[in-house]
CSV table of C-alpha atoms and ligand atoms in Angstrom, one decimal:
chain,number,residue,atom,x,y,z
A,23,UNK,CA,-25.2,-12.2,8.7
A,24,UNK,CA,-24.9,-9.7,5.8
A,25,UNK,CA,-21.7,-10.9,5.0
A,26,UNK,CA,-22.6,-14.4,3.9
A,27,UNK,CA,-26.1,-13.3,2.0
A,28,UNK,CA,-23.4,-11.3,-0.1
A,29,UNK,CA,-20.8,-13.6,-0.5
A,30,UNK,CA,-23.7,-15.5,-2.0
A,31,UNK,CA,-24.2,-13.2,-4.9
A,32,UNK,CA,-21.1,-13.5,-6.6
A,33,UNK,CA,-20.7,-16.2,-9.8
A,34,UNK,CA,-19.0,-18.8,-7.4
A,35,UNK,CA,-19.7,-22.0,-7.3
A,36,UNK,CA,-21.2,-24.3,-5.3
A,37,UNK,CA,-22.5,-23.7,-1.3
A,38,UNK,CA,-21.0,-21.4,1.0
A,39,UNK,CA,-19.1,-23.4,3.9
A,40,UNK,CA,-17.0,-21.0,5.9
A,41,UNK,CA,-16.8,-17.5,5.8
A,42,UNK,CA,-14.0,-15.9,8.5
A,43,UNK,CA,-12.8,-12.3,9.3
A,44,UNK,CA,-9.4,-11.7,8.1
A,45,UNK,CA,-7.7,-8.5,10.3
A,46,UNK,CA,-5.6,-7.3,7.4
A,47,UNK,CA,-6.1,-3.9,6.7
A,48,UNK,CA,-6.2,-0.3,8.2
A,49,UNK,CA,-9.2,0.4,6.0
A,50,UNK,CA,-11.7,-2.2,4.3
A,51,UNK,CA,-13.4,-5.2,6.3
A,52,UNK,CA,-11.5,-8.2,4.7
A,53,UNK,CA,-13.5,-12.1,4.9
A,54,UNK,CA,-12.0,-15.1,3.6
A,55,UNK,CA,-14.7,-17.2,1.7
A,56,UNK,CA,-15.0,-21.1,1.4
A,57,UNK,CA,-17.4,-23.1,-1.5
A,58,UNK,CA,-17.9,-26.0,-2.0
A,59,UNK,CA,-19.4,-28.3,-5.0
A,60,UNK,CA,-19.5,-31.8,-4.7
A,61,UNK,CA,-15.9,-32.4,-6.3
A,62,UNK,CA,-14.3,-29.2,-5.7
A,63,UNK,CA,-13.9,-26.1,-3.0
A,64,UNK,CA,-13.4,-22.5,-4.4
A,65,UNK,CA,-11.7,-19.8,-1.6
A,66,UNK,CA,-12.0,-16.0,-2.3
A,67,UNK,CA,-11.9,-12.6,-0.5
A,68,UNK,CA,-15.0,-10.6,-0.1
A,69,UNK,CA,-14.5,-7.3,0.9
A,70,UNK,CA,-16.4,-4.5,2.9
A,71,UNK,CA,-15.7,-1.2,0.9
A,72,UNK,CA,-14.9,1.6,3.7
A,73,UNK,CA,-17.4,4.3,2.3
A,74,UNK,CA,-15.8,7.2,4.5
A,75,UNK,CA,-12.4,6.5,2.8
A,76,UNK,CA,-13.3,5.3,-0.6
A,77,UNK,CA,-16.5,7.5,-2.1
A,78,UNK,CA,-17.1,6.3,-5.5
A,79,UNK,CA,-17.1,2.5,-4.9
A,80,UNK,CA,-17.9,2.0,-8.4
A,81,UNK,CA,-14.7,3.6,-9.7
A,82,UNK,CA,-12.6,2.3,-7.3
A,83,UNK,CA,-13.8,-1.6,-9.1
A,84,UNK,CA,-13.5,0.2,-12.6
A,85,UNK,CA,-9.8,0.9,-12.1
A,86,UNK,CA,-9.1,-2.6,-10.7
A,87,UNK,CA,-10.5,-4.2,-13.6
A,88,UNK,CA,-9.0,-1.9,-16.4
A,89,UNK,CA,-5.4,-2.1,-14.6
A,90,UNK,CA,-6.0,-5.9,-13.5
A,91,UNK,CA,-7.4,-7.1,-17.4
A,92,UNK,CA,-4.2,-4.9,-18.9
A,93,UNK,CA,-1.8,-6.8,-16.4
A,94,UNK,CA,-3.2,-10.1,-16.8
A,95,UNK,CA,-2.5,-10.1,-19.8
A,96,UNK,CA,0.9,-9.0,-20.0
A,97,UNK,CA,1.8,-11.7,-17.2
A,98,UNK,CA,0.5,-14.1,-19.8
A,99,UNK,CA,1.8,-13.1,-22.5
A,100,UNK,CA,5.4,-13.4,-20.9
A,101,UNK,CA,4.7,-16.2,-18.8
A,102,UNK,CA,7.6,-18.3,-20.7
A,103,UNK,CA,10.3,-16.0,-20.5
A,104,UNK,CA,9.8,-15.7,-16.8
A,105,UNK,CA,11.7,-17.7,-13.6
A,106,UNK,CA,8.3,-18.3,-11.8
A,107,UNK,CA,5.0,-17.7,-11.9
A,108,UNK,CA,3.2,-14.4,-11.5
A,109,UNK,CA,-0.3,-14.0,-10.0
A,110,UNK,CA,-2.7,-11.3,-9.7
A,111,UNK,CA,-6.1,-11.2,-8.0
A,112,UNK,CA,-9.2,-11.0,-11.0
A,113,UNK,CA,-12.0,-9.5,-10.2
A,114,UNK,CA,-15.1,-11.9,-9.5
A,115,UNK,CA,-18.4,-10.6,-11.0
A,116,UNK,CA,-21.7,-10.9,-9.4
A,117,UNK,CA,-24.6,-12.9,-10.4
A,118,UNK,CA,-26.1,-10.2,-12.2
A,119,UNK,CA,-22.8,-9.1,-13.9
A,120,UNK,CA,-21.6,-6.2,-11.8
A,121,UNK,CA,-17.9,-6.0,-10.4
A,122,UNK,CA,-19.8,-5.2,-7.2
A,123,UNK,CA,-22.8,-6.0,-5.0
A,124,UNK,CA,-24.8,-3.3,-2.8
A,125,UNK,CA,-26.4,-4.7,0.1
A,126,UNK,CA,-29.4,-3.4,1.5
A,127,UNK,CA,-27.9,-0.6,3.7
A,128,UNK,CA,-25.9,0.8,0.3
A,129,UNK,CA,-22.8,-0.7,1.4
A,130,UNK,CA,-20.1,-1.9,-1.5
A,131,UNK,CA,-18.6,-5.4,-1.1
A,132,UNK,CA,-16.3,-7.2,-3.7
A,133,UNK,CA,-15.1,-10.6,-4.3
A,134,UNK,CA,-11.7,-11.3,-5.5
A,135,UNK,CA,-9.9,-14.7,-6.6
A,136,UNK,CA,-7.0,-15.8,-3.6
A,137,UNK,CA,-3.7,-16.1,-4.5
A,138,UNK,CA,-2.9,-19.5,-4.6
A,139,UNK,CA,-0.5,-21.6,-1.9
A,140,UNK,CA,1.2,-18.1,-0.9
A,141,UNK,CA,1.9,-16.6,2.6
A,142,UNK,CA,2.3,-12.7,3.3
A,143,UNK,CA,4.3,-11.3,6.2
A,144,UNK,CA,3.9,-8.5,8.5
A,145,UNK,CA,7.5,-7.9,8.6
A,146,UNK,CA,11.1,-8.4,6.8
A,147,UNK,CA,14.2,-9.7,8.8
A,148,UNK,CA,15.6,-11.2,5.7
A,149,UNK,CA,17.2,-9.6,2.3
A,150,UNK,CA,16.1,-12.5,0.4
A,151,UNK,CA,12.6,-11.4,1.4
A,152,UNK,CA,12.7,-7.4,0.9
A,153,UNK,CA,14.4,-8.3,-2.4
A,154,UNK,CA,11.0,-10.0,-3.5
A,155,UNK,CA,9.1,-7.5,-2.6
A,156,UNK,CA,11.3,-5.0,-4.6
A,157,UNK,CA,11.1,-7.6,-7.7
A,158,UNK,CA,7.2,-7.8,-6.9
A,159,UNK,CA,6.9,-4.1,-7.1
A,160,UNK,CA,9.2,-3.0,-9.7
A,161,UNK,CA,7.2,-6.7,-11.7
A,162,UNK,CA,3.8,-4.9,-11.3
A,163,UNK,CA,4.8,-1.2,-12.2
A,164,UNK,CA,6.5,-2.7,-15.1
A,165,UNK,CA,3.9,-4.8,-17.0
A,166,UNK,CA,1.0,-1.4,-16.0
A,167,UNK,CA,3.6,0.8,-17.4
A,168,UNK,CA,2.5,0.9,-21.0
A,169,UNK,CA,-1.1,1.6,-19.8
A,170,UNK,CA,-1.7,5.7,-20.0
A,171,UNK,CA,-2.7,7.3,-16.4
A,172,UNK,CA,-5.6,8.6,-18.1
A,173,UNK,CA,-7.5,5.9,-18.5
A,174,UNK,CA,-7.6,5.7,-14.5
A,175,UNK,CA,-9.9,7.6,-12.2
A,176,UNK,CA,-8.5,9.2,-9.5
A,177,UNK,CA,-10.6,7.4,-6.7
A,178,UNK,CA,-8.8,9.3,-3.7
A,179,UNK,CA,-7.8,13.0,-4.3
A,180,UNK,CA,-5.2,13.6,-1.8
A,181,UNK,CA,-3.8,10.5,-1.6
A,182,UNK,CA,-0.1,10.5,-1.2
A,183,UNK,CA,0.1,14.6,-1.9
A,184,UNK,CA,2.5,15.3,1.5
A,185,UNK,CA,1.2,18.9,1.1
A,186,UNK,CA,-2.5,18.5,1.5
A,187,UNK,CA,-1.7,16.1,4.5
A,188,UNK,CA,-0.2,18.8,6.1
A,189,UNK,CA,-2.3,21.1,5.4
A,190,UNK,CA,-5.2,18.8,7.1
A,191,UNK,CA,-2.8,18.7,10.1
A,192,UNK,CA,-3.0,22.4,10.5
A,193,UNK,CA,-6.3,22.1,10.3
A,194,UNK,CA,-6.8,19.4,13.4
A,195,UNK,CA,-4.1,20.5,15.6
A,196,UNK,CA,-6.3,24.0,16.3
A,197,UNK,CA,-9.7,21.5,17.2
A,198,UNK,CA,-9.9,21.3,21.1
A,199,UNK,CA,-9.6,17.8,20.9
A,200,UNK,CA,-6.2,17.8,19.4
A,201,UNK,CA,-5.1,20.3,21.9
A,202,UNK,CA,-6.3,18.5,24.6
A,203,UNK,CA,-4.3,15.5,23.8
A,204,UNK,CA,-1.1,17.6,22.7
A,205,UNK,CA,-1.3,19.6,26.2
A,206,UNK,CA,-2.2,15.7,27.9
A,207,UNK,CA,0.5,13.3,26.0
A,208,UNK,CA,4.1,14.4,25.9
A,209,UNK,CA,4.6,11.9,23.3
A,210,UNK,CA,1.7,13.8,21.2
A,211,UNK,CA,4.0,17.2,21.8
A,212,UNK,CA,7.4,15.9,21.0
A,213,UNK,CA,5.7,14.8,17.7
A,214,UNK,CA,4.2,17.7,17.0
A,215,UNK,CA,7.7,19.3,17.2
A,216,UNK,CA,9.4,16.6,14.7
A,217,UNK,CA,6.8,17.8,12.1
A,218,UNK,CA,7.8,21.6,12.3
A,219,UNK,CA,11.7,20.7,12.0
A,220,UNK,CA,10.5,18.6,8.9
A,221,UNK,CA,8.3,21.6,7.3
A,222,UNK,CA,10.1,22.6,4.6
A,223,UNK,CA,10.7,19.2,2.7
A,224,UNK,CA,7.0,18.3,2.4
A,225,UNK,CA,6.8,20.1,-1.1
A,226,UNK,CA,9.8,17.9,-3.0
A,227,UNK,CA,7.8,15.4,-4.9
A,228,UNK,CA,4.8,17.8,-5.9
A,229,UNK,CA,7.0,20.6,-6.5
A,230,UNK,CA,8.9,17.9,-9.5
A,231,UNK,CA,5.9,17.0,-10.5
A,232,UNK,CA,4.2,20.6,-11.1
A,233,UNK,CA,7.3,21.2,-12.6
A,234,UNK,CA,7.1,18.9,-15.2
A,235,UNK,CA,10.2,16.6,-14.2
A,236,UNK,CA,8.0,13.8,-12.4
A,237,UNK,CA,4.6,12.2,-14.8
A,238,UNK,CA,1.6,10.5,-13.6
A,239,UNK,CA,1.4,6.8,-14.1
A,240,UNK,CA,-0.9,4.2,-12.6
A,241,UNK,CA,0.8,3.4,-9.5
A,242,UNK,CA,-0.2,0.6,-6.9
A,243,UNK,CA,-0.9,2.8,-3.8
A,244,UNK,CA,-0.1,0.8,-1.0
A,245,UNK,CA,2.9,-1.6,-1.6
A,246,UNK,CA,3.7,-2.3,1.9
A,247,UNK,CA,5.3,-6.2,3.0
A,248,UNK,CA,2.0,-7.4,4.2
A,249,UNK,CA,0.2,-7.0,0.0
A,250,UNK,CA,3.2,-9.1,-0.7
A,251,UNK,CA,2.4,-12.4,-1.5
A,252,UNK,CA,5.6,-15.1,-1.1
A,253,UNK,CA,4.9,-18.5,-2.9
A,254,UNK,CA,5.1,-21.2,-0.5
A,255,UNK,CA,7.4,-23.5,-2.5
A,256,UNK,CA,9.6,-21.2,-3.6
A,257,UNK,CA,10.0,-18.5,-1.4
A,258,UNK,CA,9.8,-16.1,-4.5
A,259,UNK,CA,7.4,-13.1,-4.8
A,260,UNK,CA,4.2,-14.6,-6.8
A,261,UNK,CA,2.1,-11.2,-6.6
A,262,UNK,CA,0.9,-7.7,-5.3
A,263,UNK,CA,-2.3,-7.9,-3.6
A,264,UNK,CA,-5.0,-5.0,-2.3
A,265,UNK,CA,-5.7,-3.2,-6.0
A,266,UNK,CA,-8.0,-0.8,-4.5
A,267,UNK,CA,-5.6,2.4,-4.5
A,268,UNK,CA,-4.4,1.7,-8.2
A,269,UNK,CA,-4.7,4.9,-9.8
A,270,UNK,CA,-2.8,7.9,-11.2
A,271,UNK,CA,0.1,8.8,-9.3
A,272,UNK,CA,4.1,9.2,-8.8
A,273,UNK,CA,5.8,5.5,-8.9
A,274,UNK,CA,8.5,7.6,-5.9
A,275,UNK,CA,4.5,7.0,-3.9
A,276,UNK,CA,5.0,3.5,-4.0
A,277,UNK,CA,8.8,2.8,-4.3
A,278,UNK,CA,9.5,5.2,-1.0
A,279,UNK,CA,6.3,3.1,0.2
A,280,UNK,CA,7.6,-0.3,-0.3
A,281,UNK,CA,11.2,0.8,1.6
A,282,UNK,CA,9.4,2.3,4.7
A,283,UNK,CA,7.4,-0.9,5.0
A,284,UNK,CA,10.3,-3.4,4.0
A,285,UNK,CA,13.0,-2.1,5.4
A,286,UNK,CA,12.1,-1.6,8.8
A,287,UNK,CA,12.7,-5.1,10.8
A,288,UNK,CA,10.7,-4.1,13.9
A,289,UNK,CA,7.9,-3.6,11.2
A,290,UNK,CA,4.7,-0.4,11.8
A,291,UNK,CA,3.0,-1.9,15.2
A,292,UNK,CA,5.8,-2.3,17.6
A,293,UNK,CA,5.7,-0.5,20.8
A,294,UNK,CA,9.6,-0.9,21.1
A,295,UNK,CA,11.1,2.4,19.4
A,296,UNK,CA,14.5,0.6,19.5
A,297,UNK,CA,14.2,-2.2,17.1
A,298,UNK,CA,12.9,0.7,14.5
A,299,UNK,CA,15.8,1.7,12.2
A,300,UNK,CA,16.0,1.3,8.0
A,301,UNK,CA,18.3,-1.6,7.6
A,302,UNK,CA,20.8,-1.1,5.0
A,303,UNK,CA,21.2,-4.6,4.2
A,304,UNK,CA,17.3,-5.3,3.6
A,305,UNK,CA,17.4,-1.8,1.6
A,306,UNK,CA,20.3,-2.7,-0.6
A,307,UNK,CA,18.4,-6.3,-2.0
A,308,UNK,CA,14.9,-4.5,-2.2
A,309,UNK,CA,16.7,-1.4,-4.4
A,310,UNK,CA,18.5,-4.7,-6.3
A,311,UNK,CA,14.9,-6.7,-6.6
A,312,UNK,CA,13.0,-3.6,-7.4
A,313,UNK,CA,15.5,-2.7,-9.9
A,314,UNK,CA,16.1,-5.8,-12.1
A,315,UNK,CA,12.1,-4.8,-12.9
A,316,UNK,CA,12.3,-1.1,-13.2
A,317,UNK,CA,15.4,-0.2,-14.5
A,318,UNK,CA,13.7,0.1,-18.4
A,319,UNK,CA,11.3,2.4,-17.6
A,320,UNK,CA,12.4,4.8,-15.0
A,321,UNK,CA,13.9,7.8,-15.9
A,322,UNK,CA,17.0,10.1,-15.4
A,323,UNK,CA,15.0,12.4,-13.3
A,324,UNK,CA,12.6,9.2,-11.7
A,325,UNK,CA,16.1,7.9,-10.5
A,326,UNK,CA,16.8,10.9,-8.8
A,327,UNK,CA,14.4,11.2,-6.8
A,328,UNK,CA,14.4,7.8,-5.2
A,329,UNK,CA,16.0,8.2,-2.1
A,330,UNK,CA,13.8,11.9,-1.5
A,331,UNK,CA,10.4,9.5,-1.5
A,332,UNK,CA,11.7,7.6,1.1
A,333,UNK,CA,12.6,9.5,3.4
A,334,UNK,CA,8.9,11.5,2.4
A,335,UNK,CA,6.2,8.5,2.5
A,336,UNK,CA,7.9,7.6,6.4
A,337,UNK,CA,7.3,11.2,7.2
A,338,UNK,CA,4.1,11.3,5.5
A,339,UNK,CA,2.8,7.9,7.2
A,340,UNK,CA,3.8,9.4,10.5
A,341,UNK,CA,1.8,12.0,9.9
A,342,UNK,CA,-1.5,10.6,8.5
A,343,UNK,CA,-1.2,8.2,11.9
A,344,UNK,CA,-0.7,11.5,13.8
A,345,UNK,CA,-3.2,13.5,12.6
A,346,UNK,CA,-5.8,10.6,12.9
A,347,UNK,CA,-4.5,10.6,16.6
A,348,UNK,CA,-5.0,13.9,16.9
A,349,UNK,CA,-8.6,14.0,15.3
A,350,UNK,CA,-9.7,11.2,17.4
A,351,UNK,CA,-9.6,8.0,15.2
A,352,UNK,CA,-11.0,8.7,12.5
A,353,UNK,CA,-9.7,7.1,9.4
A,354,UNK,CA,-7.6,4.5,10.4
A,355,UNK,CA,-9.3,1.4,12.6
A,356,UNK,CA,-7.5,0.9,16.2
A,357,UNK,CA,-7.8,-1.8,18.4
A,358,UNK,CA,-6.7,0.4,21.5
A,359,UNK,CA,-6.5,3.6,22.7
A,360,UNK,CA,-3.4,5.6,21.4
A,361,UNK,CA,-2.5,3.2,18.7
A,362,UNK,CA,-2.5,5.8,15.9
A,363,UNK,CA,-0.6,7.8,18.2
A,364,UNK,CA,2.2,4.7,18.7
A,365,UNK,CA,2.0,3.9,14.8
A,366,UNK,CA,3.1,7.6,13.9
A,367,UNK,CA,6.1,7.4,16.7
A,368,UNK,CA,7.4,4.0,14.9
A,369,UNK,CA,6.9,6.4,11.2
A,370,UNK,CA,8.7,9.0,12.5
A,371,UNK,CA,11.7,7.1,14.5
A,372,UNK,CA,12.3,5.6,10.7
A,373,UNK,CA,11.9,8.7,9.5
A,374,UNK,CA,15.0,10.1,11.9
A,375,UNK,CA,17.1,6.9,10.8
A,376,UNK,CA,16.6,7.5,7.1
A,377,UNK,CA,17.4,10.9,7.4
A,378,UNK,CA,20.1,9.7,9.4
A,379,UNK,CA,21.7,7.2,6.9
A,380,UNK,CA,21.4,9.3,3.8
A,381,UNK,CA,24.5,9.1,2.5
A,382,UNK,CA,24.7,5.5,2.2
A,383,UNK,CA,21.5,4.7,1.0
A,384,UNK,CA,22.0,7.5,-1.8
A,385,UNK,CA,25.2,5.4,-2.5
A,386,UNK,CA,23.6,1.9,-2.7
A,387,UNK,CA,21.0,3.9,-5.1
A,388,UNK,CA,23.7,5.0,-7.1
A,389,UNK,CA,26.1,1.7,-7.4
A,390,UNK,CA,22.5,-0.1,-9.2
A,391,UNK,CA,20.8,2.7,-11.1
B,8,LIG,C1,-3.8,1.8,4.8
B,8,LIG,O1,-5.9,-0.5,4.5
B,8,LIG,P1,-4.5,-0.8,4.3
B,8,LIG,O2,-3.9,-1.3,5.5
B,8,LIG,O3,-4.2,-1.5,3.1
B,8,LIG,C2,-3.7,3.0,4.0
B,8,LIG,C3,-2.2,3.1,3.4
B,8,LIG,C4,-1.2,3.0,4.5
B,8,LIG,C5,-1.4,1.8,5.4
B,8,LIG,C6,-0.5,1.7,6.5
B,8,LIG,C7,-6.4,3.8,1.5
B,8,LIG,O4,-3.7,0.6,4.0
B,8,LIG,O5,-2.1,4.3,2.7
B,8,LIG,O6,0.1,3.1,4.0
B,8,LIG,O7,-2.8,1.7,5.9
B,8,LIG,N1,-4.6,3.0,2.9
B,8,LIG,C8,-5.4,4.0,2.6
B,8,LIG,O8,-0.6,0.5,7.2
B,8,LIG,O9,-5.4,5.0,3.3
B,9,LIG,MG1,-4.7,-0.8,1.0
């Protein structure tokens, strides 16, 4: 198998005793690796780079090692004015030196160290969790927020600009195949609707940043529960895993990120519409977590957009799983039939319940910031 020739070329030691499929991930092929010398066993990810999603491999690795070297060393170098301790996956090089190995059909795989005796979760039912993974955020934008955007690639233009998405929506939604499903799922055309009533407030985030009042920064990309890692002893946040969308961007990408994904108890895969709602009580630790973190560098006008990129990235989500529905699959993996098409109805019911409680979340925003 291809898998375990590669897993062979990265500087690991010692024999290669089990190599398993891990299903985390919309995007990348994930394996967990086990080696073993005779007086010691060394586990680490290797990971399939998805081509079609990600197209300069190579820059994708050189961002992860500029923003994971920079962090790394912050974390040590306040490792004993901390309350635990932080982790972060380093990069493993390949025999010959690279951050990356090609294989023999020009795929990109990558090897990265395992966070050590920590569990992630698939969803939150308890504050004391979403307020880790607002500490475990607002930790990791905090120690990468002396390093300049510039010195990151962008590795994925598009990523996380609501305007383009819609603008590839418009684009699908005239294919036959799109309207063959809207005029054949009702559910497709009662979507379709909830993105026309939502038109007008696709623009608020790049419309502050062209204006000035938002900056780049490296941001992590994809905060959502499951690239939380919760230290089995403790319970505490102990790291931020999947580096591979670090790159310039608005920290609102990430913070209204980490709410739609920790603050919705039913979590993104549930088929029951009913248990999908933004908890206020999860919300209110994971602004409180996140905050004790952010609270030095975010600015006047960062803080008032907070509650906008909520509200945005659920909408934005639900459209990205929609418009893959619509286009027939073809950026996010499904297991089944329709699942892009279910994953977009759970982004959008949260959408209606943010939109919905507003008022109070804008208040909790305002009694910590
Ligand atoms: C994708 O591959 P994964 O699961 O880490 C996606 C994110 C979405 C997420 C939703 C590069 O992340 O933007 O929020 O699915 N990553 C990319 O589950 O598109
Ligand atoms: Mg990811």
């Amino acid at each position: 198998m291809i898998a375990e020739s590669v897993a062979a070329q990265f500087d690991v030691p010692g024999r290669l005793v089990a190599l398993r499929t891990i299903g985390a991930g919309n995007v990348n092929d994930t394996y967990r690796v086990i080696f073993r010398t005779v007086f010691s066993e060394e586990q680490f990810i290797l990971q399939r780079i998805n081509k079609s999603v990600f197209k300069d491999p190579p820059a994708v690795m050189r961002n992860m090692k500029i923003v994971t070297d920079h962090a790394h060393r912050r974390i040590e170098s306040e490792a004993d004015q901390t309350d635990r301790i932080w982790q972060l996956p380093r990069v493993i090089p390949s025999l010959d030196g690279k951050d990356y190995v090609v294989d023999s059909k020009g795929e990109y795989w990558r090897a990265l160290s395992l966070i050590s005796s920590s569990t992630n979760y698939d969803k939150v039912t308890e504050p004391e969790h979403a307020a880790e993974a607002g500490r475990v955020l607002g930790y990791f934008q905090r120690i990468i927020s002396d390093l300049s955007a510039d010195e990151l690639v962008d590795t994925l233009p598009g990523f996380h600009i609501a305007p383009s998405y819609l603008d590839a929506y418009d684009k699908v939604i005239t294919t036959q195949g799109a309207q063959n499903r809207l005029s054949g799922v009702s559910e497709a055309k009662r979507l379709a609707k909830f993105v026309e009533q939502r038109r007008n407030m696709v623009h608020i985030l790049e419309d502050a940043k062209t204006s000035g009042e938002l900056q780049l920064r490296p941001i992590h990309g994809d905060p959502k529960i499951t690239n939380v890692m919760i230290d089995n002893f403790t319970g505490k946040g102990t790291a931020i895993v999947d580096l591979d969308t670090v790159k310039p961007g608005l920290i609102h990408y990430d913070f209204g990120d980490a709410v739609r994904s920790g603050c919705n108890p039913a979590g993104e895969e549930t088929s029951d519409l009913s248990g999908v709602f933004l908890d206020l009580h999860l919300f209110e630790a994971l602004v409180k977590g996140y905050l004790t973190e952010a609270k030095d560098f975010l600015t006047e006008a960062d803080r008032r957009y907070l509650f906008d990129s909520v509200r945005l990235i659920a909408f934005e989500l639900g459209l990205r799983f929609f418009t893959d529905y619509l286009a027939g699959d073809v950026y996010f993996k499904v297991g089944h039939e329709g699942q892009n098409l279910n994953r977009a109805r759970v982004q959008f019911a949260l959408c209606e319940s943010i939109e919905a409680r507003e008022g109070k979340m804008r208040a909790i925003l305002d009694r910590y910031i």
